[in-house]
Amino acid sequence: MRIFILSSGEYGSKIVNGIATHGLASNIVGIHEFPSSEDLPEFIDDVSEYIPKNIPEADLIIAVGTFGDINMVIPDVARTSGAKSIIVPIYHPQQIPLGLQNEIKSELDDDMTIVFPKPFCSLTPIGDKFIDEFAEVFGKPEFEIETSNPSDEIDLDSNISSVKVIRGAPCGASHFIAENLIGVSVKDAEFEANNKLHNFPCSASMATDNITGDTVLHLASYRTKEAIKRALGFTCRVAMVDADDCEGLEECENACLNSCPNVLTGVETIYHGENGKAVIDPASCGVCEICVNECPYGAIYIYDNKVPIKKE
């Protein structure tokens, strides 16, 4: 797989370094650096002057840190390189609005596939050869964890003895987290992983995203915590629904589903069970407590105890 990267700013540099350091350096056939968003016009009427002069043959185009109208070079870059697969991760809510995303899509050839993962560490396979090949190594984090007291059911009093990154965040955060979880109590692991994500630090924006009602950085933290929970097979803190108080489909306007940041990005964190009542997936729940505050019937609460989770 040949990867051509369009990069801009500190975020772009961090992603390029992460991809090169943690597995796909030999796949990168070229990198083109654009000026940072502060050094580009807010509106670009003619992007042709910004199209790279030397575009190598490639299978996958990745545009990282590119903000606003400069992204309109992507269709021409893909066409010239021969690439049919494109990844444009979103790290800031104003980076590539839906209107601009649709404009980019409209300029692509029919046989081209583009995805806009928000954030980059939410990328999963979609059925496209090269996007999926990239997503085997980078995207939604996946860990393999061993503890000081290995058994079929992990003892809450045990500590983490090793962490292997199966799939990591492209920025390199997953590898940093893995290195810094050794010796941590398993019951504190998901929360300590969240702290390490901030210490790395995660480069996703803390500006509120109007679509999800949350920050892109928080969305990244939910993916990291989910990976830890799935590797351990449990969580010790999660939002839960009291089925007796939940009005479900009959009387409720589904405030929980309509306000959950994960649901609004396409993750089935909250869904309706067979009885029509809301159900919360403990693995992907980020414990943001938004649903707790939005439920008009007070049917959602935070449960601080061990809850089993199916391992991946």
PDB file of C-alpha atoms in Angstrom:
ATOM      1  CA  MET A   1       0.000   0.000   0.000  1.00  0.00           C
ATOM      2  CA  ARG A   2       1.399   3.383  -1.066  1.00  0.00           C
ATOM      3  CA  ILE A   3       0.383   6.347   1.099  1.00  0.00           C
ATOM      4  CA  PHE A   4       0.638  10.003   0.084  1.00  0.00           C
ATOM      5  CA  ILE A   5       0.091  12.410   2.976  1.00  0.00           C
ATOM      6  CA  LEU A   6      -1.125  16.009   2.821  1.00  0.00           C
ATOM      7  CA  SER A   7      -0.193  17.667   6.105  1.00  0.00           C
ATOM      8  CA  SER A   8      -0.607  21.026   7.792  1.00  0.00           C
ATOM      9  CA  GLY A   9       0.235  22.469  11.196  1.00  0.00           C
ATOM     10  CA  GLU A  10       1.232  20.809  14.465  1.00  0.00           C
ATOM     11  CA  TYR A  11      -1.586  18.272  14.312  1.00  0.00           C
ATOM     12  CA  GLY A  12      -0.508  17.149  10.862  1.00  0.00           C
ATOM     13  CA  SER A  13       3.113  16.801  11.961  1.00  0.00           C
ATOM     14  CA  LYS A  14       2.105  14.742  14.995  1.00  0.00           C
ATOM     15  CA  ILE A  15       0.048  12.344  12.874  1.00  0.00           C
ATOM     16  CA  VAL A  16       2.783  11.956  10.262  1.00  0.00           C
ATOM     17  CA  ASN A  17       5.285  11.160  13.015  1.00  0.00           C
ATOM     18  CA  GLY A  18       2.898   8.673  14.629  1.00  0.00           C
ATOM     19  CA  ILE A  19       2.233   6.815  11.386  1.00  0.00           C
ATOM     20  CA  ALA A  20       5.940   6.691  10.541  1.00  0.00           C
ATOM     21  CA  THR A  21       7.047   5.665  14.032  1.00  0.00           C
ATOM     22  CA  HIS A  22       4.487   2.962  14.718  1.00  0.00           C
ATOM     23  CA  GLY A  23       4.299   0.824  11.651  1.00  0.00           C
ATOM     24  CA  LEU A  24       3.825   2.308   8.174  1.00  0.00           C
ATOM     25  CA  ALA A  25       6.941   4.401   7.489  1.00  0.00           C
ATOM     26  CA  SER A  26       7.892   2.255   4.499  1.00  0.00           C
ATOM     27  CA  ASN A  27       4.436   2.740   2.980  1.00  0.00           C
ATOM     28  CA  ILE A  28       4.713   6.529   2.809  1.00  0.00           C
ATOM     29  CA  VAL A  29       5.641   7.509  -0.757  1.00  0.00           C
ATOM     30  CA  GLY A  30       5.433  11.250  -0.210  1.00  0.00           C
ATOM     31  CA  ILE A  31       4.448  14.055   2.154  1.00  0.00           C
ATOM     32  CA  HIS A  32       3.304  17.496   1.087  1.00  0.00           C
ATOM     33  CA  GLU A  33       3.261  20.214   3.733  1.00  0.00           C
ATOM     34  CA  PHE A  34       0.729  23.037   3.384  1.00  0.00           C
ATOM     35  CA  PRO A  35       1.008  26.319   5.319  1.00  0.00           C
ATOM     36  CA  SER A  36      -0.870  26.296   8.626  1.00  0.00           C
ATOM     37  CA  SER A  37      -4.477  27.534   8.634  1.00  0.00           C
ATOM     38  CA  GLU A  38      -3.297  30.855  10.140  1.00  0.00           C
ATOM     39  CA  ASP A  39      -1.130  31.452   7.071  1.00  0.00           C
ATOM     40  CA  LEU A  40      -3.816  30.590   4.508  1.00  0.00           C
ATOM     41  CA  PRO A  41      -6.721  32.763   3.355  1.00  0.00           C
ATOM     42  CA  GLU A  42      -9.994  32.052   5.148  1.00  0.00           C
ATOM     43  CA  PHE A  43     -11.672  31.546   1.763  1.00  0.00           C
ATOM     44  CA  ILE A  44      -9.824  30.185  -1.272  1.00  0.00           C
ATOM     45  CA  ASP A  45     -11.644  30.779  -4.557  1.00  0.00           C
ATOM     46  CA  ASP A  46      -9.094  28.944  -6.703  1.00  0.00           C
ATOM     47  CA  VAL A  47      -7.225  26.088  -4.986  1.00  0.00           C
ATOM     48  CA  SER A  48      -5.295  25.136  -8.138  1.00  0.00           C
ATOM     49  CA  GLU A  49      -2.236  27.153  -7.058  1.00  0.00           C
ATOM     50  CA  TYR A  50      -2.008  25.002  -3.922  1.00  0.00           C
ATOM     51  CA  ILE A  51      -2.043  21.629  -5.693  1.00  0.00           C
ATOM     52  CA  PRO A  52       1.344  19.927  -5.098  1.00  0.00           C
ATOM     53  CA  LYS A  53       3.646  20.025  -8.099  1.00  0.00           C
ATOM     54  CA  ASN A  54       5.059  16.531  -7.580  1.00  0.00           C
ATOM     55  CA  ILE A  55       2.395  13.959  -6.783  1.00  0.00           C
ATOM     56  CA  PRO A  56       3.575  10.337  -6.620  1.00  0.00           C
ATOM     57  CA  GLU A  57       1.499   7.322  -7.580  1.00  0.00           C
ATOM     58  CA  ALA A  58      -0.436   6.244  -4.492  1.00  0.00           C
ATOM     59  CA  ASP A  59      -3.196   3.947  -3.270  1.00  0.00           C
ATOM     60  CA  LEU A  60      -4.308   5.987  -0.264  1.00  0.00           C
ATOM     61  CA  ILE A  61      -4.421   9.746   0.324  1.00  0.00           C
ATOM     62  CA  ILE A  62      -4.444  10.950   3.934  1.00  0.00           C
ATOM     63  CA  ALA A  63      -5.021  14.660   4.629  1.00  0.00           C
ATOM     64  CA  VAL A  64      -4.149  15.581   8.234  1.00  0.00           C
ATOM     65  CA  GLY A  65      -4.396  18.986   9.875  1.00  0.00           C
ATOM     66  CA  THR A  66      -5.838  20.526   6.700  1.00  0.00           C
ATOM     67  CA  PHE A  67      -8.339  23.207   7.656  1.00  0.00           C
ATOM     68  CA  GLY A  68     -11.065  24.721   5.488  1.00  0.00           C
ATOM     69  CA  ASP A  69     -10.981  25.315   1.732  1.00  0.00           C
ATOM     70  CA  ILE A  70      -7.470  23.911   1.218  1.00  0.00           C
ATOM     71  CA  ASN A  71      -9.132  20.479   1.391  1.00  0.00           C
ATOM     72  CA  MET A  72     -10.606  21.115  -2.050  1.00  0.00           C
ATOM     73  CA  VAL A  73      -7.233  20.087  -3.526  1.00  0.00           C
ATOM     74  CA  ILE A  74      -7.963  16.498  -2.461  1.00  0.00           C
ATOM     75  CA  PRO A  75      -9.979  15.428  -5.550  1.00  0.00           C
ATOM     76  CA  ASP A  76      -7.234  16.607  -7.947  1.00  0.00           C
ATOM     77  CA  VAL A  77      -4.487  15.069  -5.807  1.00  0.00           C
ATOM     78  CA  ALA A  78      -6.317  11.744  -5.691  1.00  0.00           C
ATOM     79  CA  ARG A  79      -6.979  11.812  -9.418  1.00  0.00           C
ATOM     80  CA  THR A  80      -3.348  12.604 -10.294  1.00  0.00           C
ATOM     81  CA  SER A  81      -1.938   9.990  -7.922  1.00  0.00           C
ATOM     82  CA  GLY A  82      -4.378   7.313  -9.028  1.00  0.00           C
ATOM     83  CA  ALA A  83      -5.572   6.780  -5.464  1.00  0.00           C
ATOM     84  CA  LYS A  84      -9.146   5.611  -4.972  1.00  0.00           C
ATOM     85  CA  SER A  85      -9.135   5.719  -1.162  1.00  0.00           C
ATOM     86  CA  ILE A  86      -8.999   8.871   0.980  1.00  0.00           C
ATOM     87  CA  ILE A  87      -8.967   9.533   4.727  1.00  0.00           C
ATOM     88  CA  VAL A  88      -9.516  13.043   6.073  1.00  0.00           C
ATOM     89  CA  PRO A  89      -9.651  12.934   9.887  1.00  0.00           C
ATOM     90  CA  ILE A  90     -11.407  15.717  11.791  1.00  0.00           C
ATOM     91  CA  TYR A  91      -9.757  17.062  14.935  1.00  0.00           C
ATOM     92  CA  HIS A  92     -11.650  20.379  15.257  1.00  0.00           C
ATOM     93  CA  PRO A  93     -15.408  21.030  14.867  1.00  0.00           C
ATOM     94  CA  GLN A  94     -14.845  23.928  12.440  1.00  0.00           C
ATOM     95  CA  GLN A  95     -12.188  22.143  10.403  1.00  0.00           C
ATOM     96  CA  ILE A  96     -14.321  20.634   7.639  1.00  0.00           C
ATOM     97  CA  PRO A  97     -18.045  21.470   7.985  1.00  0.00           C
ATOM     98  CA  LEU A  98     -20.590  19.093   6.484  1.00  0.00           C
ATOM     99  CA  GLY A  99     -21.134  21.432   3.531  1.00  0.00           C
ATOM    100  CA  LEU A 100     -17.428  21.321   2.665  1.00  0.00           C
ATOM    101  CA  GLN A 101     -17.362  17.545   3.094  1.00  0.00           C
ATOM    102  CA  ASN A 102     -20.205  17.228   0.599  1.00  0.00           C
ATOM    103  CA  GLU A 103     -18.462  19.602  -1.807  1.00  0.00           C
ATOM    104  CA  ILE A 104     -15.312  17.490  -1.698  1.00  0.00           C
ATOM    105  CA  LYS A 105     -17.345  14.311  -2.275  1.00  0.00           C
ATOM    106  CA  SER A 106     -19.088  15.880  -5.269  1.00  0.00           C
ATOM    107  CA  GLU A 107     -15.724  16.493  -6.959  1.00  0.00           C
ATOM    108  CA  LEU A 108     -14.498  12.909  -6.543  1.00  0.00           C
ATOM    109  CA  ASP A 109     -14.745  10.252  -9.220  1.00  0.00           C
ATOM    110  CA  ASP A 110     -17.458   7.644  -8.729  1.00  0.00           C
ATOM    111  CA  ASP A 111     -14.932   4.926  -7.903  1.00  0.00           C
ATOM    112  CA  MET A 112     -13.275   6.942  -5.116  1.00  0.00           C
ATOM    113  CA  THR A 113     -14.061   6.413  -1.429  1.00  0.00           C
ATOM    114  CA  ILE A 114     -13.536   9.068   1.242  1.00  0.00           C
ATOM    115  CA  VAL A 115     -14.095   8.971   4.999  1.00  0.00           C
ATOM    116  CA  PHE A 116     -14.005  11.757   7.597  1.00  0.00           C
ATOM    117  CA  PRO A 117     -13.386  10.014  10.940  1.00  0.00           C
ATOM    118  CA  LYS A 118     -14.001  12.285  13.925  1.00  0.00           C
ATOM    119  CA  PRO A 119     -11.555  11.879  15.598  1.00  0.00           C
ATOM    120  CA  PHE A 120      -8.920   9.887  13.674  1.00  0.00           C
ATOM    121  CA  CYS A 121      -8.896   7.274  16.451  1.00  0.00           C
ATOM    122  CA  SER A 122     -12.507   6.383  15.614  1.00  0.00           C
ATOM    123  CA  LEU A 123     -11.541   4.948  12.210  1.00  0.00           C
ATOM    124  CA  THR A 124     -12.717   1.369  11.624  1.00  0.00           C
ATOM    125  CA  PRO A 125     -12.778  -0.853   8.501  1.00  0.00           C
ATOM    126  CA  ILE A 126     -15.508   0.101   6.028  1.00  0.00           C
ATOM    127  CA  GLY A 127     -15.036  -2.434   3.222  1.00  0.00           C
ATOM    128  CA  ASP A 128     -12.527  -0.410   1.201  1.00  0.00           C
ATOM    129  CA  LYS A 129      -9.281  -2.284   0.468  1.00  0.00           C
ATOM    130  CA  PHE A 130      -6.758   0.403   1.363  1.00  0.00           C
ATOM    131  CA  ILE A 131      -8.691   2.200   4.091  1.00  0.00           C
ATOM    132  CA  ASP A 132      -9.191  -1.174   5.748  1.00  0.00           C
ATOM    133  CA  GLU A 133      -5.512  -2.076   5.350  1.00  0.00           C
ATOM    134  CA  PHE A 134      -4.581   1.176   7.070  1.00  0.00           C
ATOM    135  CA  ALA A 135      -7.229   0.554   9.757  1.00  0.00           C
ATOM    136  CA  GLU A 136      -5.601  -2.767  10.634  1.00  0.00           C
ATOM    137  CA  VAL A 137      -2.738  -0.765  12.148  1.00  0.00           C
ATOM    138  CA  PHE A 138      -4.203   2.667  12.954  1.00  0.00           C
ATOM    139  CA  GLY A 139      -7.631   3.843  14.034  1.00  0.00           C
ATOM    140  CA  LYS A 140      -9.939   2.850  16.868  1.00  0.00           C
ATOM    141  CA  PRO A 141      -7.551   1.605  19.592  1.00  0.00           C
ATOM    142  CA  GLU A 142      -7.367  -2.042  20.541  1.00  0.00           C
ATOM    143  CA  PHE A 143      -5.181  -3.426  23.329  1.00  0.00           C
ATOM    144  CA  GLU A 144      -4.175  -6.809  24.686  1.00  0.00           C
ATOM    145  CA  ILE A 145      -3.645  -6.675  28.448  1.00  0.00           C
ATOM    146  CA  GLU A 146      -2.057  -9.135  30.870  1.00  0.00           C
ATOM    147  CA  THR A 147      -2.233  -8.789  34.651  1.00  0.00           C
ATOM    148  CA  SER A 148      -0.220  -9.865  37.672  1.00  0.00           C
ATOM    149  CA  ASN A 149      -2.889 -12.446  38.498  1.00  0.00           C
ATOM    150  CA  PRO A 150      -3.948 -13.945  35.155  1.00  0.00           C
ATOM    151  CA  SER A 151      -7.151 -15.960  35.173  1.00  0.00           C
ATOM    152  CA  ASP A 152     -10.357 -16.306  33.188  1.00  0.00           C
ATOM    153  CA  GLU A 153     -11.872 -13.581  35.366  1.00  0.00           C
ATOM    154  CA  ILE A 154      -9.552 -10.709  36.241  1.00  0.00           C
ATOM    155  CA  ASP A 155      -9.128 -10.009  39.949  1.00  0.00           C
ATOM    156  CA  LEU A 156      -9.824  -6.348  40.767  1.00  0.00           C
ATOM    157  CA  ASP A 157      -6.876  -6.387  43.174  1.00  0.00           C
ATOM    158  CA  SER A 158      -4.401  -7.293  40.434  1.00  0.00           C
ATOM    159  CA  ASN A 159      -2.182  -4.886  38.509  1.00  0.00           C
ATOM    160  CA  ILE A 160      -1.411  -4.584  34.823  1.00  0.00           C
ATOM    161  CA  SER A 161       1.789  -6.399  33.883  1.00  0.00           C
ATOM    162  CA  SER A 162       1.855  -5.827  30.122  1.00  0.00           C
ATOM    163  CA  VAL A 163      -0.062  -3.955  27.423  1.00  0.00           C
ATOM    164  CA  LYS A 164       0.228  -4.710  23.712  1.00  0.00           C
ATOM    165  CA  VAL A 165      -1.142  -2.293  21.134  1.00  0.00           C
ATOM    166  CA  ILE A 166      -3.054  -4.262  18.500  1.00  0.00           C
ATOM    167  CA  ARG A 167      -4.327  -1.124  16.743  1.00  0.00           C
ATOM    168  CA  GLY A 168      -3.282   2.346  17.838  1.00  0.00           C
ATOM    169  CA  ALA A 169      -4.377   5.940  17.510  1.00  0.00           C
ATOM    170  CA  PRO A 170      -2.455   7.440  14.556  1.00  0.00           C
ATOM    171  CA  CYS A 171      -1.042  10.203  16.760  1.00  0.00           C
ATOM    172  CA  GLY A 172       0.882   7.683  18.884  1.00  0.00           C
ATOM    173  CA  ALA A 173      -1.194   8.156  22.042  1.00  0.00           C
ATOM    174  CA  SER A 174      -2.067   4.451  22.335  1.00  0.00           C
ATOM    175  CA  HIS A 175       1.595   3.452  22.545  1.00  0.00           C
ATOM    176  CA  PHE A 176       2.252   6.156  25.155  1.00  0.00           C
ATOM    177  CA  ILE A 177      -0.724   4.901  27.181  1.00  0.00           C
ATOM    178  CA  ALA A 178       0.419   1.283  26.904  1.00  0.00           C
ATOM    179  CA  GLU A 179       3.869   2.140  28.237  1.00  0.00           C
ATOM    180  CA  ASN A 180       2.431   4.052  31.181  1.00  0.00           C
ATOM    181  CA  LEU A 181      -0.195   1.560  32.352  1.00  0.00           C
ATOM    182  CA  ILE A 182       2.300  -1.010  33.611  1.00  0.00           C
ATOM    183  CA  GLY A 183       1.789  -1.495  37.351  1.00  0.00           C
ATOM    184  CA  VAL A 184      -1.561   0.321  37.427  1.00  0.00           C
ATOM    185  CA  SER A 185      -4.437  -1.361  39.274  1.00  0.00           C
ATOM    186  CA  VAL A 186      -6.880  -2.935  36.825  1.00  0.00           C
ATOM    187  CA  LYS A 187      -9.849  -1.207  38.459  1.00  0.00           C
ATOM    188  CA  ASP A 188      -8.222   2.172  37.762  1.00  0.00           C
ATOM    189  CA  ALA A 189      -6.919   1.303  34.294  1.00  0.00           C
ATOM    190  CA  GLU A 190      -9.590   2.898  32.079  1.00  0.00           C
ATOM    191  CA  PHE A 191      -9.513   6.138  34.048  1.00  0.00           C
ATOM    192  CA  GLU A 192      -5.720   6.231  34.201  1.00  0.00           C
ATOM    193  CA  ALA A 193      -5.630   5.618  30.434  1.00  0.00           C
ATOM    194  CA  ASN A 194      -7.843   8.675  30.024  1.00  0.00           C
ATOM    195  CA  ASN A 195      -5.406  10.719  32.128  1.00  0.00           C
ATOM    196  CA  LYS A 196      -2.480   9.535  30.020  1.00  0.00           C
ATOM    197  CA  LEU A 197      -4.320  10.524  26.842  1.00  0.00           C
ATOM    198  CA  HIS A 198      -4.463  14.079  28.198  1.00  0.00           C
ATOM    199  CA  ASN A 199      -0.813  13.907  29.319  1.00  0.00           C
ATOM    200  CA  PHE A 200       0.369  12.740  25.871  1.00  0.00           C
ATOM    201  CA  PRO A 201      -1.310  15.175  25.026  1.00  0.00           C
ATOM    202  CA  CYS A 202      -4.169  14.397  22.642  1.00  0.00           C
ATOM    203  CA  SER A 203      -4.197  17.022  19.885  1.00  0.00           C
ATOM    204  CA  ALA A 204      -7.951  16.907  19.277  1.00  0.00           C
ATOM    205  CA  SER A 205      -9.824  20.133  19.972  1.00  0.00           C
ATOM    206  CA  MET A 206     -11.535  21.056  23.247  1.00  0.00           C
ATOM    207  CA  ALA A 207     -13.991  23.279  21.347  1.00  0.00           C
ATOM    208  CA  THR A 208     -17.580  22.041  21.547  1.00  0.00           C
ATOM    209  CA  ASP A 209     -18.795  20.287  18.425  1.00  0.00           C
ATOM    210  CA  ASN A 210     -22.311  21.430  17.501  1.00  0.00           C
ATOM    211  CA  ILE A 211     -23.183  18.045  15.994  1.00  0.00           C
ATOM    212  CA  THR A 212     -22.341  15.933  19.041  1.00  0.00           C
ATOM    213  CA  GLY A 213     -22.619  18.496  21.819  1.00  0.00           C
ATOM    214  CA  ASP A 214     -19.231  17.351  23.083  1.00  0.00           C
ATOM    215  CA  THR A 215     -15.572  17.971  22.274  1.00  0.00           C
ATOM    216  CA  VAL A 216     -13.538  15.986  19.765  1.00  0.00           C
ATOM    217  CA  LEU A 217     -10.976  15.358  22.509  1.00  0.00           C
ATOM    218  CA  HIS A 218     -13.666  13.744  24.670  1.00  0.00           C
ATOM    219  CA  LEU A 219     -14.726  11.563  21.749  1.00  0.00           C
ATOM    220  CA  ALA A 220     -11.108  10.396  21.518  1.00  0.00           C
ATOM    221  CA  SER A 221     -11.050   9.625  25.228  1.00  0.00           C
ATOM    222  CA  TYR A 222     -14.211   7.507  24.931  1.00  0.00           C
ATOM    223  CA  ARG A 223     -12.519   5.364  22.263  1.00  0.00           C
ATOM    224  CA  THR A 224      -9.467   4.882  24.459  1.00  0.00           C
ATOM    225  CA  LYS A 225     -11.490   3.914  27.528  1.00  0.00           C
ATOM    226  CA  GLU A 226     -13.552   1.492  25.448  1.00  0.00           C
ATOM    227  CA  ALA A 227     -10.382  -0.219  24.248  1.00  0.00           C
ATOM    228  CA  ILE A 228      -9.167  -0.689  27.826  1.00  0.00           C
ATOM    229  CA  LYS A 229     -12.544  -1.987  28.982  1.00  0.00           C
ATOM    230  CA  ARG A 230     -12.758  -4.496  26.143  1.00  0.00           C
ATOM    231  CA  ALA A 231      -9.208  -5.702  26.797  1.00  0.00           C
ATOM    232  CA  LEU A 232      -9.939  -6.244  30.502  1.00  0.00           C
ATOM    233  CA  GLY A 233     -13.465  -7.569  30.065  1.00  0.00           C
ATOM    234  CA  PHE A 234     -15.128  -5.245  32.549  1.00  0.00           C
ATOM    235  CA  THR A 235     -15.702  -1.675  33.699  1.00  0.00           C
ATOM    236  CA  CYS A 236     -16.177  -0.238  37.159  1.00  0.00           C
ATOM    237  CA  ARG A 237     -18.197   2.839  36.200  1.00  0.00           C
ATOM    238  CA  VAL A 238     -20.992   3.146  33.649  1.00  0.00           C
ATOM    239  CA  ALA A 239     -24.331   4.849  33.009  1.00  0.00           C
ATOM    240  CA  MET A 240     -27.275   2.461  33.429  1.00  0.00           C
ATOM    241  CA  VAL A 241     -31.014   2.620  32.737  1.00  0.00           C
ATOM    242  CA  ASP A 242     -33.674   1.825  35.341  1.00  0.00           C
ATOM    243  CA  ALA A 243     -36.172  -0.032  33.173  1.00  0.00           C
ATOM    244  CA  ASP A 244     -38.995   0.654  35.638  1.00  0.00           C
ATOM    245  CA  ASP A 245     -38.579   4.417  35.205  1.00  0.00           C
ATOM    246  CA  CYS A 246     -37.718   4.451  31.490  1.00  0.00           C
ATOM    247  CA  GLU A 247     -40.699   5.292  29.294  1.00  0.00           C
ATOM    248  CA  GLY A 248     -38.972   3.988  26.187  1.00  0.00           C
ATOM    249  CA  LEU A 249     -40.553   4.313  22.786  1.00  0.00           C
ATOM    250  CA  GLU A 250     -44.104   4.869  24.018  1.00  0.00           C
ATOM    251  CA  GLU A 251     -43.896   8.162  25.904  1.00  0.00           C
ATOM    252  CA  CYS A 252     -40.353   9.458  25.475  1.00  0.00           C
ATOM    253  CA  GLU A 253     -38.768  11.606  22.765  1.00  0.00           C
ATOM    254  CA  ASN A 254     -35.578   9.573  23.219  1.00  0.00           C
ATOM    255  CA  ALA A 255     -33.582  12.372  24.802  1.00  0.00           C
ATOM    256  CA  CYS A 256     -30.860   9.898  25.763  1.00  0.00           C
ATOM    257  CA  LEU A 257     -30.229   8.738  22.188  1.00  0.00           C
ATOM    258  CA  ASN A 258     -30.543  12.235  20.782  1.00  0.00           C
ATOM    259  CA  SER A 259     -27.990  13.672  23.213  1.00  0.00           C
ATOM    260  CA  CYS A 260     -25.388  10.889  23.445  1.00  0.00           C
ATOM    261  CA  PRO A 261     -22.181  12.085  21.716  1.00  0.00           C
ATOM    262  CA  ASN A 262     -21.266   8.552  20.686  1.00  0.00           C
ATOM    263  CA  VAL A 263     -24.688   7.858  19.176  1.00  0.00           C
ATOM    264  CA  LEU A 264     -24.411  11.111  17.236  1.00  0.00           C
ATOM    265  CA  THR A 265     -21.175   9.828  15.660  1.00  0.00           C
ATOM    266  CA  GLY A 266     -22.776   6.536  14.656  1.00  0.00           C
ATOM    267  CA  VAL A 267     -21.830   4.358  17.646  1.00  0.00           C
ATOM    268  CA  GLU A 268     -24.647   2.244  19.130  1.00  0.00           C
ATOM    269  CA  THR A 269     -23.912   3.265  22.720  1.00  0.00           C
ATOM    270  CA  ILE A 270     -27.611   3.678  23.511  1.00  0.00           C
ATOM    271  CA  TYR A 271     -30.298   1.639  21.786  1.00  0.00           C
ATOM    272  CA  HIS A 272     -33.762   0.230  22.363  1.00  0.00           C
ATOM    273  CA  GLY A 273     -34.075  -3.239  23.831  1.00  0.00           C
ATOM    274  CA  GLU A 274     -36.759  -5.753  22.903  1.00  0.00           C
ATOM    275  CA  ASN A 275     -39.112  -4.178  25.462  1.00  0.00           C
ATOM    276  CA  GLY A 276     -38.686  -0.745  23.884  1.00  0.00           C
ATOM    277  CA  LYS A 277     -36.698   0.529  26.847  1.00  0.00           C
ATOM    278  CA  ALA A 278     -33.348   2.263  26.443  1.00  0.00           C
ATOM    279  CA  VAL A 279     -30.232   0.152  26.918  1.00  0.00           C
ATOM    280  CA  ILE A 280     -26.699   1.516  27.398  1.00  0.00           C
ATOM    281  CA  ASP A 281     -23.684  -0.397  26.081  1.00  0.00           C
ATOM    282  CA  PRO A 282     -21.166  -0.440  28.964  1.00  0.00           C
ATOM    283  CA  ALA A 283     -18.192  -0.868  26.614  1.00  0.00           C
ATOM    284  CA  SER A 284     -18.637   2.287  24.537  1.00  0.00           C
ATOM    285  CA  CYS A 285     -20.264   4.431  27.247  1.00  0.00           C
ATOM    286  CA  GLY A 286     -17.897   7.305  27.992  1.00  0.00           C
ATOM    287  CA  VAL A 287     -19.651   8.191  31.264  1.00  0.00           C
ATOM    288  CA  CYS A 288     -20.047  11.775  30.088  1.00  0.00           C
ATOM    289  CA  GLU A 289     -23.332  11.891  32.079  1.00  0.00           C
ATOM    290  CA  ILE A 290     -25.096  13.897  29.385  1.00  0.00           C
ATOM    291  CA  CYS A 291     -27.863  11.277  29.131  1.00  0.00           C
ATOM    292  CA  VAL A 292     -28.233  11.326  32.924  1.00  0.00           C
ATOM    293  CA  ASN A 293     -28.949  15.039  32.810  1.00  0.00           C
ATOM    294  CA  GLU A 294     -31.136  14.907  29.692  1.00  0.00           C
ATOM    295  CA  CYS A 295     -33.481  12.058  30.666  1.00  0.00           C
ATOM    296  CA  PRO A 296     -36.809  13.720  31.594  1.00  0.00           C
ATOM    297  CA  TYR A 297     -37.809  10.789  33.814  1.00  0.00           C
ATOM    298  CA  GLY A 298     -34.580  10.461  35.800  1.00  0.00           C
ATOM    299  CA  ALA A 299     -34.261   6.887  34.580  1.00  0.00           C
ATOM    300  CA  ILE A 300     -30.488   6.941  34.003  1.00  0.00           C
ATOM    301  CA  TYR A 301     -27.927   6.810  36.788  1.00  0.00           C
ATOM    302  CA  ILE A 302     -24.208   6.166  37.261  1.00  0.00           C
ATOM    303  CA  TYR A 303     -23.362   2.691  38.522  1.00  0.00           C
ATOM    304  CA  ASP A 304     -20.032   2.409  40.359  1.00  0.00           C
ATOM    305  CA  ASN A 305     -19.429  -1.306  40.424  1.00  0.00           C
ATOM    306  CA  LYS A 306     -17.964  -4.057  38.276  1.00  0.00           C
ATOM    307  CA  VAL A 307     -19.883  -4.726  35.050  1.00  0.00           C
ATOM    308  CA  PRO A 308     -18.725  -7.485  32.659  1.00  0.00           C
ATOM    309  CA  ILE A 309     -17.935  -6.567  29.056  1.00  0.00           C
ATOM    310  CA  LYS A 310     -17.449  -8.904  26.131  1.00  0.00           C
ATOM    311  CA  LYS A 311     -13.814  -8.941  25.062  1.00  0.00           C
ATOM    312  CA  GLU A 312     -12.970  -8.287  21.394  1.00  0.00           C
TER     313      GLU A 312
END
